[in-house]
Amino acid sequence: MWSTFTSGILIALGWSLGRLNPDNVYTPVLMLVAAIIAGAPIARNAWQTLRFRILGIPALVTVAALGAIAIGEYWEAAVVTFLFAFGSYLEARTLDKTRGALRELLELAPEIARVRRGDEEVEIPAAEVEVGDLVIVRPGEKIPVDGVVLTGLATVNQAAITGESIPVEKGEGDQVFGGTINEAGYLEITTDRAGEDTTFARIIHLVEAAQAEKGRSQELLDRFARYYTPGIMIVALLTFLITRNAVLALTLLVIACPGALVIATPVSVVAGIGNAAKQGILIKGGDHLEKIGRIETIVLDKTGTLTMGQPKLMGIWARAGDEKELLRLAGTVERFSEHPLAKPIVEAAEVEGPLPEASAFQVWPGRGVSAEVEGRLIAVGSIKLMEQLAVDFDEVAISRLREQEKLGRTAVLVSEGLEVIGALFLADTPRPDAYTLVRDLKKHGIKEVIMLTGDNALTAKAIAEELGLDGYYAEKLPEEKVEVIKELRQKGRIVAMVGDGINDAPALATADVGIAMGAAGTDVALETADLILMADRLDMLPYAIGLSRGTLSNIRQNVVFAVIVVFALLAGVFGQAVVLASGMLVHQASVLLVILNAMRLLRYRPAKVA
Ligand code: ADP
Ligand code: MG
């Protein structure tokens, strides 16, 4: 910065003196000094990259400046080096601003923690809290660690993690995240993770890594530049040998620098990823961004993704007429399951009274559960489970099931030994924002939206129709879900899979793009997914896709513009309409325009349908 500034002043001084007296001896000296001051860092830079066998733009500028000095064009040498230095300075500043999105996040990082040690409360740096420590958070303070609320009640702003600024209520047993703010209330938290292990710290690392990662198109460009720069040098040399016009050759050399082209992709990627991060959307890098922008088919898991994932018990059918007994048996078996269907069944059963002991508990993934209760083998699950256990399901049971499934409900059978003794009917309502999802996704160029579920076909059909989806795959076991994704990909489509990231991890990994939703605090999602929506909100999906497409078209605009500028300048040089200084000016202006265009992405908001 200092050298740019000084050389600028010297140039101005030399130019003014030149205006007063064209023959003064100071002007060339001032220009030469200006060129040396501004050029030295460029030459050093060129030399450093040259040692890695990279012939970059600084090398081009250095050669051009040296050439200009050699033929006595000090004025040109000074202007070329000054403009290049000034351009780099502006570029660095603008990129810095673009990275500001990340810095804003970093400013949310917790610094101190109030920890209870014995009877005492001590304040220590947040990074020194240990797992298991009891952390106290007063109103207005930042939560310093990831953990579980032991006592207290508070409204917490989780914007740092989920991008959502509407505060959420946190009470006993709730998960809280470091970097979020306790707006009102008092919390005592048992620490699960601290320092570098917190979700917040990992988000920061992911965003940093993503912004540094080079996309495939960027690598192509780098490879291109490796041939392009020496190529231009040869062309310039040939031009000089043929025309004997040193100024023309030098102008050619400088003007052909692909400055704007080189930064066209990275600035847009950094800006796009920065915008996303502020909304709680993590895009794992330029390459991922490019893939996201090309998605054609989106496959969504039903339970927990399209629906709330909190089914309610709507009805019971007991063959023997004793509904309470059926619920008691089913609840006892489900007590050991972590499936979303289990919770409402257990809760309803517990209302009726204490549940008995059970043994020989077994999970049948994507099918159901079974256990031995009071010496009886009880199973709760789908028809597939009954088939597997050789349970005899008769017409009566099937027709009971079907009539409920047509309503979009999930029906599970309950069996004792080899007989169906009843069924439970549950309903999981679609998320409110699921109704506009298809419309919003299509607006951003998605061709089809498909549901994938382990639930039965009738339920799937009812929900798919209600939400206006393009199709559904039902009754798929977890491993079959992977096969569905593979099939869709084999049809030549670019497929994204959206799931909760825990039990859908294999399908997420198989898809072209894995999208994890509501992923705050889940490690698997952070690792397998390409796109992570920290907030448990479906409307962030169209936002993320719109932003990715926006970023891709921004890159395209930049590249096309940069190429046009280079060609226009080259044509100008050969047409003798462009001289060294004006060419350099146009060149640097194009670099700035590319940066400014990319910065629009920071303010980008995907258009909502009116
Ligand atoms: P989804 O794709 O909707 O997440 P899953 O693959 O988890 O569905 O489960 C598929 C089906 O298996 C459920 O619709 C249900 O019929 C049955 N099932 C799975 N686990 C259980 C359980 N714990 N209790 C009863 N039924 C279950
Ligand atoms: Mg599931």
XYZ file of C-alpha atoms and ligand atoms in Angstrom:
638
model
C 0.000 0.000 0.000
C 2.783 2.380 1.007
C 4.715 1.752 -2.214
C 1.616 2.182 -4.373
C 0.853 5.484 -2.699
C 4.418 6.814 -3.010
C 4.794 5.842 -6.636
C 1.429 7.471 -7.375
C 2.673 10.759 -5.874
C 5.973 10.573 -7.780
C 4.105 9.978 -11.034
C 1.832 12.956 -10.367
C 4.864 15.089 -9.536
C 6.800 14.008 -12.616
C 3.779 14.559 -14.826
C 3.197 18.096 -13.417
C 6.856 19.026 -13.925
C 6.616 17.651 -17.457
C 3.659 19.918 -18.153
C 5.573 22.988 -16.946
C 8.740 22.186 -18.807
C 8.706 19.247 -21.216
C 12.492 19.155 -21.358
C 13.219 19.019 -17.620
C 15.559 16.287 -16.429
C 13.553 15.444 -13.311
C 10.512 13.910 -14.973
C 12.253 10.787 -16.325
C 14.091 10.317 -13.033
C 10.876 10.613 -10.988
C 9.132 8.168 -13.318
C 11.998 5.707 -13.068
C 11.948 5.888 -9.263
C 8.154 5.484 -9.260
C 8.456 2.421 -11.484
C 11.090 0.896 -9.214
C 9.101 1.567 -6.033
C 5.856 0.146 -7.378
C 7.566 -2.568 -9.384
C 9.883 -4.039 -6.754
C 7.144 -5.939 -4.852
C 5.727 -7.145 -8.174
C 9.116 -8.388 -9.317
C 9.677 -10.106 -5.960
C 6.295 -11.792 -6.286
C 7.094 -12.839 -9.858
C 10.403 -14.300 -8.762
C 8.785 -16.262 -5.950
C 6.191 -17.861 -8.212
C 8.789 -18.456 -10.895
C 10.644 -20.716 -8.498
C 7.547 -22.910 -8.531
C 7.768 -22.834 -12.326
C 4.703 -20.646 -12.567
C 4.874 -17.843 -15.079
C 2.165 -15.582 -13.712
C 0.854 -12.137 -14.360
C 3.373 -10.429 -12.060
C 6.067 -11.899 -14.318
C 4.321 -10.456 -17.339
C 4.113 -7.020 -15.736
C 7.758 -7.184 -14.631
C 8.941 -8.062 -18.114
C 6.775 -5.333 -19.588
C 8.116 -2.729 -17.140
C 11.740 -3.776 -17.654
C 11.201 -3.686 -21.396
C 9.709 -0.206 -21.186
C 12.700 1.000 -19.140
C 15.081 -0.599 -21.607
C 13.658 1.412 -24.483
C 13.559 4.574 -22.388
C 9.777 4.671 -21.866
C 10.010 5.426 -18.145
C 6.569 6.967 -18.092
C 4.998 3.752 -19.389
C 6.954 1.634 -16.935
C 5.792 3.783 -14.019
C 2.132 3.713 -15.070
C 2.073 -0.033 -15.723
C 3.560 -0.917 -12.356
C 1.509 1.665 -10.493
C -1.785 0.548 -12.018
C -1.004 -3.069 -11.354
C -0.101 -2.365 -7.735
C -3.166 -0.191 -7.299
C -5.369 -2.879 -8.823
C -3.951 -5.558 -6.529
C -4.509 -3.279 -3.561
C -8.159 -2.694 -4.498
C -8.631 -6.361 -5.182
C -7.248 -7.333 -1.799
C -9.458 -4.797 -0.084
C -12.577 -5.911 -1.903
C -11.900 -9.589 -1.319
C -11.393 -8.710 2.294
C -14.817 -7.149 2.394
C -16.293 -10.183 0.703
C -14.770 -12.361 3.359
C -16.463 -10.103 5.895
C -19.400 -12.490 6.034
C -17.096 -14.997 7.653
C -15.643 -12.342 9.921
C -19.131 -11.418 11.110
C -19.568 -15.038 12.060
C -16.207 -15.073 13.788
C -17.192 -12.081 15.866
C -19.921 -14.234 17.344
C -17.328 -16.627 18.729
C -17.627 -16.923 22.504
C -14.661 -15.677 24.509
C -15.250 -16.214 28.180
C -17.174 -18.825 30.123
C -18.494 -18.776 33.660
C -17.846 -22.200 35.095
C -18.810 -23.691 38.445
C -15.836 -25.385 40.060
C -16.730 -26.786 43.450
C -18.670 -24.079 45.253
C -17.042 -21.324 43.282
C -17.977 -19.598 40.047
C -14.922 -18.754 37.956
C -14.539 -16.941 34.671
C -12.200 -18.677 32.261
C -11.478 -18.404 28.516
C -14.129 -20.308 26.557
C -11.446 -22.481 24.962
C -10.401 -23.822 28.364
C -13.771 -25.257 29.356
C -13.662 -29.036 29.623
C -16.249 -31.619 28.707
C -18.496 -32.205 31.710
C -17.962 -28.701 33.144
C -21.037 -26.942 34.478
C -21.358 -23.623 32.644
C -23.559 -20.752 33.829
C -25.056 -18.312 31.349
C -26.817 -15.138 32.475
C -29.209 -13.014 30.406
C -27.498 -11.224 27.528
C -24.473 -13.503 27.644
C -23.157 -15.742 24.943
C -23.331 -19.488 25.424
C -19.676 -20.605 25.336
C -20.024 -24.358 24.716
C -22.220 -27.053 23.183
C -24.166 -28.847 25.856
C -27.410 -29.806 27.466
C -29.431 -27.554 29.762
C -29.291 -28.918 33.305
C -31.540 -26.302 34.887
C -33.068 -23.009 33.868
C -35.201 -21.577 31.122
C -34.183 -19.025 28.504
C -34.907 -17.646 25.082
C -31.856 -18.167 22.921
C -30.909 -16.515 19.645
C -29.310 -19.232 17.530
C -28.485 -17.076 14.495
C -24.786 -17.992 14.687
C -25.635 -21.621 14.064
C -28.908 -21.761 12.157
C -29.032 -18.290 10.596
C -32.439 -17.840 12.174
C -32.715 -14.751 14.329
C -36.067 -15.620 15.900
C -35.174 -16.782 19.404
C -36.109 -20.243 20.544
C -36.997 -21.410 24.031
C -34.520 -23.651 25.819
C -35.259 -25.566 29.002
C -34.098 -28.595 30.913
C -32.737 -31.329 28.654
C -32.537 -29.141 25.543
C -29.423 -28.989 23.407
C -27.712 -25.584 23.219
C -24.842 -24.447 20.995
C -21.766 -22.334 21.588
C -21.925 -18.938 19.863
C -25.657 -18.545 20.435
C -26.947 -15.810 22.712
C -29.051 -16.095 25.833
C -31.425 -13.174 25.300
C -33.450 -13.603 28.452
C -33.348 -16.157 31.236
C -30.792 -18.126 33.188
C -29.161 -21.395 32.154
C -26.917 -23.977 33.705
C -25.394 -26.169 31.042
C -23.501 -29.433 31.139
C -20.717 -29.208 28.568
C -20.676 -31.783 25.756
C -18.127 -30.074 23.559
C -15.903 -27.067 24.012
C -13.343 -25.039 22.112
C -12.488 -26.383 18.685
C -15.002 -29.225 18.934
C -18.120 -27.076 19.136
C -20.520 -26.985 16.225
C -19.725 -23.291 15.879
C -15.963 -23.831 15.575
C -16.543 -26.552 13.014
C -18.826 -24.321 10.960
C -16.103 -21.681 10.849
C -13.546 -24.259 9.721
C -15.879 -25.613 7.065
C -16.591 -22.164 5.666
C -12.895 -21.283 5.649
C -12.004 -24.515 3.919
C -14.856 -24.044 1.468
C -13.731 -20.556 0.533
C -10.190 -21.751 0.017
C -11.151 -24.834 -1.982
C -10.696 -24.494 -5.680
C -13.540 -25.597 -7.881
C -12.905 -27.724 -10.921
C -13.411 -24.780 -13.270
C -10.882 -22.794 -11.262
C -8.308 -25.533 -11.633
C -8.980 -25.601 -15.357
C -8.344 -21.884 -15.435
C -5.092 -22.262 -13.509
C -3.935 -24.862 -15.979
C -4.987 -22.594 -18.818
C -2.980 -19.694 -17.347
C 0.101 -21.900 -17.148
C 0.125 -22.204 -20.940
C -1.445 -18.876 -21.712
C 1.165 -16.656 -20.053
C 4.219 -18.169 -21.779
C 2.158 -18.236 -24.978
C 1.541 -14.505 -24.769
C 5.231 -13.884 -24.120
C 6.114 -15.750 -27.277
C 3.492 -13.868 -29.294
C 4.877 -10.567 -27.955
C 8.402 -11.615 -28.838
C 7.347 -12.612 -32.361
C 5.467 -9.330 -32.755
C 8.657 -7.481 -31.824
C 10.821 -9.552 -34.161
C 8.431 -9.050 -37.075
C 7.388 -5.431 -36.599
C 10.473 -4.196 -34.722
C 7.963 -2.167 -32.723
C 8.951 -2.599 -29.047
C 6.066 -0.489 -27.710
C 3.520 -2.573 -29.576
C 5.053 -5.797 -28.272
C 5.065 -4.523 -24.689
C 1.509 -3.255 -24.895
C 0.463 -6.649 -26.147
C 2.247 -8.285 -23.252
C 0.507 -6.241 -20.616
C -2.928 -6.090 -22.131
C -3.157 -9.825 -22.626
C -2.832 -10.508 -18.889
C -5.930 -12.479 -17.976
C -6.305 -10.567 -14.688
C -10.088 -10.430 -14.627
C -10.337 -13.999 -15.890
C -8.143 -15.306 -13.115
C -10.247 -13.824 -10.326
C -13.635 -14.286 -12.051
C -14.416 -17.600 -10.344
C -12.868 -17.285 -6.889
C -14.432 -13.938 -5.994
C -17.911 -15.156 -6.884
C -17.444 -18.417 -5.011
C -16.210 -16.658 -1.896
C -19.119 -14.207 -2.013
C -21.724 -16.931 -2.630
C -20.447 -19.141 0.173
C -20.261 -16.136 2.503
C -23.864 -15.204 1.831
C -24.971 -18.786 2.442
C -23.043 -19.107 5.702
C -24.879 -16.139 7.169
C -28.175 -17.928 6.554
C -26.996 -21.090 8.261
C -26.362 -22.760 4.906
C -23.005 -24.461 4.596
C -21.728 -25.140 1.102
C -18.578 -27.210 1.220
C -16.728 -25.384 -1.548
C -16.641 -24.190 -5.109
C -16.830 -27.658 -6.586
C -19.905 -28.478 -4.515
C -21.446 -25.171 -5.431
C -21.092 -25.986 -9.095
C -22.768 -29.355 -8.565
C -25.590 -27.825 -6.539
C -26.257 -25.350 -9.304
C -26.717 -28.209 -11.772
C -29.181 -30.334 -9.734
C -32.113 -31.610 -11.807
C -33.849 -34.053 -9.485
C -34.387 -33.577 -5.777
C -35.254 -36.613 -3.680
C -36.575 -35.928 -0.195
C -36.893 -38.272 2.714
C -40.444 -38.222 4.064
C -40.233 -38.579 7.813
C -38.623 -35.597 9.453
C -37.832 -33.871 6.168
C -41.141 -33.334 4.368
C -43.119 -34.011 7.504
C -42.579 -32.694 11.017
C -41.191 -36.042 12.131
C -43.461 -35.952 15.181
C -46.253 -38.410 14.444
C -49.374 -38.420 16.587
C -51.361 -41.465 17.562
C -54.712 -41.095 15.798
C -56.424 -44.399 16.436
C -56.200 -47.964 17.690
C -57.764 -51.151 16.445
C -57.723 -54.146 18.763
C -59.035 -57.402 17.406
C -60.058 -58.602 20.885
C -61.618 -55.236 21.643
C -59.217 -54.324 24.460
C -57.461 -51.229 23.113
C -55.693 -50.432 26.385
C -54.080 -53.852 26.509
C -52.933 -53.516 22.902
C -51.424 -50.113 23.607
C -49.732 -51.433 26.759
C -48.018 -54.242 24.826
C -47.047 -52.055 21.873
C -45.756 -49.288 24.157
C -43.597 -51.740 26.086
C -41.899 -52.921 22.913
C -41.496 -49.419 21.458
C -39.865 -48.161 24.632
C -36.562 -49.477 23.319
C -36.877 -47.952 19.865
C -35.538 -44.591 18.794
C -37.744 -44.408 15.738
C -39.983 -41.309 15.552
C -43.034 -43.607 15.505
C -42.089 -45.024 18.889
C -42.441 -41.841 20.933
C -46.186 -41.195 20.553
C -46.944 -44.880 21.133
C -44.882 -45.027 24.323
C -46.335 -41.754 25.581
C -49.900 -42.883 25.006
C -49.189 -46.229 26.676
C -47.589 -44.614 29.729
C -50.711 -42.523 30.324
C -52.572 -45.777 30.959
C -50.168 -46.959 33.639
C -46.643 -48.270 34.259
C -45.213 -50.496 31.552
C -43.939 -54.013 32.263
C -40.413 -55.300 31.709
C -39.440 -56.699 28.327
C -36.547 -58.755 27.002
C -35.078 -60.051 23.737
C -35.589 -56.665 22.167
C -34.816 -56.488 18.474
C -34.833 -53.701 15.870
C -35.729 -54.526 12.280
C -34.436 -51.481 10.393
C -37.100 -49.925 8.171
C -39.581 -52.555 9.352
C -40.274 -52.293 13.061
C -39.398 -53.730 16.453
C -40.062 -56.855 18.477
C -39.547 -58.022 22.077
C -40.696 -60.526 24.633
C -43.241 -59.147 27.072
C -44.480 -61.340 29.923
C -43.424 -64.423 28.011
C -45.173 -63.368 24.809
C -43.406 -62.445 21.575
C -44.780 -59.049 20.543
C -43.878 -57.274 17.295
C -44.849 -53.802 16.093
C -44.214 -52.779 12.517
C -45.058 -52.870 8.860
C -46.439 -55.722 6.771
C -42.841 -56.418 5.760
C -41.992 -57.130 9.379
C -44.968 -59.462 9.699
C -43.854 -61.306 6.570
C -40.369 -61.638 7.941
C -41.629 -63.026 11.248
C -44.045 -65.342 9.379
C -46.996 -63.711 11.099
C -50.338 -64.511 9.552
C -52.067 -61.278 8.511
C -55.644 -61.794 7.406
C -58.139 -59.806 5.307
C -59.584 -58.013 8.313
C -56.241 -56.633 9.401
C -55.265 -55.627 5.864
C -58.514 -53.767 5.190
C -58.195 -51.905 8.516
C -54.716 -50.870 7.472
C -55.627 -49.775 3.952
C -58.511 -47.522 4.942
C -56.227 -45.576 7.293
C -53.334 -45.438 4.825
C -55.564 -43.795 2.220
C -55.880 -40.908 4.671
C -52.117 -40.450 4.566
C -51.627 -42.106 7.933
C -48.933 -44.571 8.857
C -50.451 -47.793 10.104
C -48.423 -50.363 12.021
C -49.534 -53.839 12.904
C -49.123 -55.386 16.326
C -48.620 -59.122 16.517
C -48.439 -61.690 19.267
C -46.727 -64.901 18.285
C -47.898 -65.644 14.768
C -51.122 -63.650 14.905
C -52.020 -60.014 14.307
C -53.762 -58.755 17.425
C -54.344 -55.182 16.321
C -52.996 -52.039 14.684
C -52.018 -48.484 15.561
C -52.678 -45.515 13.288
C -50.377 -42.538 13.318
C -50.291 -39.274 11.415
C -47.247 -37.158 10.771
C -48.312 -33.806 9.376
C -46.363 -32.194 6.537
C -44.263 -29.170 7.498
C -46.122 -25.944 6.731
C -43.410 -24.865 4.280
C -43.631 -28.186 2.407
C -46.708 -26.967 0.553
C -44.838 -24.272 -1.380
C -41.633 -26.275 -1.712
C -42.259 -27.800 -5.130
C -43.291 -24.466 -6.610
C -40.235 -22.673 -5.183
C -37.826 -25.383 -6.291
C -39.198 -25.379 -9.846
C -38.792 -21.637 -9.927
C -35.086 -22.194 -9.410
C -34.883 -24.660 -12.279
C -35.355 -28.006 -10.521
C -37.043 -30.459 -12.898
C -38.543 -32.999 -10.499
C -39.176 -33.340 -6.801
C -39.558 -36.875 -5.511
C -40.303 -38.388 -2.105
C -38.503 -41.424 -0.743
C -39.868 -43.309 2.233
C -39.936 -46.589 4.089
C -43.601 -46.006 4.768
C -46.317 -47.823 2.798
C -47.366 -46.869 -0.727
C -50.847 -45.597 0.087
C -49.610 -43.196 2.763
C -46.820 -42.043 0.474
C -49.284 -41.460 -2.373
C -51.634 -39.437 -0.189
C -48.839 -37.174 1.039
C -47.192 -36.859 -2.385
C -50.517 -35.720 -3.834
C -51.176 -33.313 -0.985
C -47.788 -31.658 -1.533
C -47.910 -31.744 -5.324
C -44.768 -33.859 -5.698
C -43.747 -35.341 -9.038
C -43.500 -38.843 -7.671
C -42.656 -41.104 -4.778
C -40.834 -44.282 -3.886
C -42.447 -46.123 -0.978
C -41.743 -49.162 1.180
C -38.026 -48.808 0.692
C -35.692 -50.292 3.234
C -32.676 -48.130 4.122
C -30.380 -50.063 1.739
C -32.984 -49.860 -1.031
C -33.018 -46.092 -0.681
C -29.410 -46.125 -1.847
C -30.436 -48.234 -4.850
C -33.166 -45.747 -5.804
C -30.629 -42.926 -5.855
C -28.250 -45.031 -7.971
C -31.043 -45.832 -10.443
C -31.995 -42.195 -10.826
C -28.368 -41.284 -11.428
C -28.029 -44.025 -14.014
C -30.850 -42.380 -15.924
C -28.377 -39.557 -16.411
C -29.899 -37.096 -13.984
C -28.072 -34.993 -11.488
C -29.641 -36.079 -8.238
C -29.711 -34.460 -4.825
C -30.873 -36.311 -1.751
C -32.290 -34.384 1.201
C -32.368 -36.124 4.545
C -31.769 -35.622 8.215
C -28.210 -36.788 7.867
C -28.313 -39.446 10.583
C -30.065 -42.519 9.209
C -29.977 -41.188 5.647
C -26.201 -40.844 5.502
C -25.653 -43.671 2.943
C -28.230 -42.176 0.548
C -26.735 -38.716 1.049
C -23.311 -40.061 0.153
C -24.619 -41.874 -2.945
C -26.365 -38.846 -4.444
C -24.517 -36.324 -6.629
C -25.312 -33.801 -3.938
C -26.109 -34.766 -0.361
C -28.192 -32.228 1.514
C -28.580 -32.518 5.272
C -31.381 -30.601 6.920
C -31.667 -29.522 10.538
C -28.108 -30.630 10.959
C -27.016 -28.437 13.873
C -25.032 -30.707 16.133
C -24.870 -33.817 13.959
C -21.375 -34.928 13.022
C -22.343 -37.332 10.270
C -24.170 -34.633 8.362
C -21.257 -32.221 8.623
C -18.999 -34.869 7.123
C -21.073 -36.570 4.410
C -23.248 -33.793 3.057
C -22.228 -31.308 0.341
C -24.835 -28.818 1.449
C -25.879 -28.450 5.044
C -28.950 -26.578 6.199
C -28.333 -25.927 9.868
C -31.865 -24.696 10.502
C -34.669 -27.211 10.480
C -36.448 -25.245 7.760
C -37.465 -26.494 4.332
C -37.617 -23.027 2.793
C -33.833 -22.785 3.087
C -33.601 -25.445 0.381
C -34.913 -23.247 -2.472
C -32.803 -20.424 -1.044
C -29.634 -22.521 -1.198
C -30.391 -23.749 -4.715
C -31.293 -20.274 -5.934
C -28.114 -18.857 -4.438
C -25.961 -21.590 -6.004
C -27.504 -20.991 -9.413
C -27.101 -17.253 -8.909
C -23.437 -17.766 -8.072
C -22.891 -19.920 -11.148
C -24.449 -17.348 -13.446
C -22.417 -14.642 -11.719
C -19.256 -16.620 -12.505
C -20.393 -17.021 -16.097
C -21.019 -13.281 -16.448
C -17.565 -12.570 -15.050
C -15.785 -15.017 -17.321
C -17.574 -13.869 -20.461
C -16.951 -10.241 -19.603
C -13.268 -10.853 -18.877
C -12.744 -12.722 -22.136
C -14.479 -9.987 -24.134
C -12.330 -7.303 -22.510
C -9.108 -9.153 -23.280
C -10.092 -9.715 -26.907
C -11.304 -6.136 -27.346
C -8.027 -4.826 -25.962
C -5.969 -7.143 -28.153
C -7.929 -6.001 -31.201
C -7.344 -2.420 -30.079
C -3.612 -2.973 -29.786
C -3.326 -4.431 -33.266
C -5.592 -1.675 -34.588
C -3.198 0.771 -32.866
C -6.171 2.322 -31.014
C -4.947 1.228 -27.597
C -1.696 2.330 -26.027
C 0.033 0.861 -23.039
C -1.322 3.148 -20.318
C -4.917 3.300 -21.468
C -4.903 -0.444 -22.079
C -3.670 -1.043 -18.579
C -6.356 1.247 -17.202
C -9.135 -0.579 -19.021
C -7.629 -3.845 -17.890
C -7.611 -2.901 -14.221
C -11.088 -1.408 -14.522
C -12.318 -4.764 -15.791
C -10.769 -6.466 -12.771
C -12.666 -4.107 -10.500
C -15.936 -4.612 -12.356
C -15.604 -8.364 -11.947
C -15.090 -7.923 -8.211
C -18.036 -5.549 -7.900
C -20.247 -7.951 -9.819
C -19.279 -10.768 -7.471
C -20.058 -8.591 -4.470
C -23.675 -8.395 -5.591
C -23.912 -11.986 -4.415
C -23.476 -10.865 -0.837
C -26.788 -9.081 -1.013
C -28.432 -11.749 -3.143
C -31.826 -12.973 -1.958
C -33.512 -15.593 -4.136
C -36.759 -14.124 -5.417
C -39.864 -15.257 -3.590
C -42.970 -16.041 -5.546
C -45.503 -13.275 -4.976
P -39.031 -43.348 6.716
O -38.481 -43.581 5.367
O -40.370 -42.697 6.647
O -38.080 -42.629 7.613
P -38.380 -45.898 8.032
O -37.512 -46.534 7.005
O -37.723 -45.378 9.248
O -39.340 -44.793 7.379
O -39.477 -46.973 8.467
C -40.297 -47.578 7.497
C -41.492 -48.261 8.114
O -41.073 -49.284 9.004
C -42.371 -47.358 8.935
O -43.310 -46.673 8.157
C -43.060 -48.372 9.852
O -44.109 -49.009 9.184
C -41.974 -49.381 10.096
N -41.219 -49.121 11.329
C -39.928 -48.795 11.454
N -39.574 -48.663 12.739
C -40.691 -48.855 13.475
C -41.008 -48.844 14.871
N -40.090 -48.568 15.813
N -42.264 -49.101 15.234
C -43.198 -49.369 14.319
N -42.975 -49.397 13.004
C -41.745 -49.157 12.566
Mg -36.253 -41.809 8.305
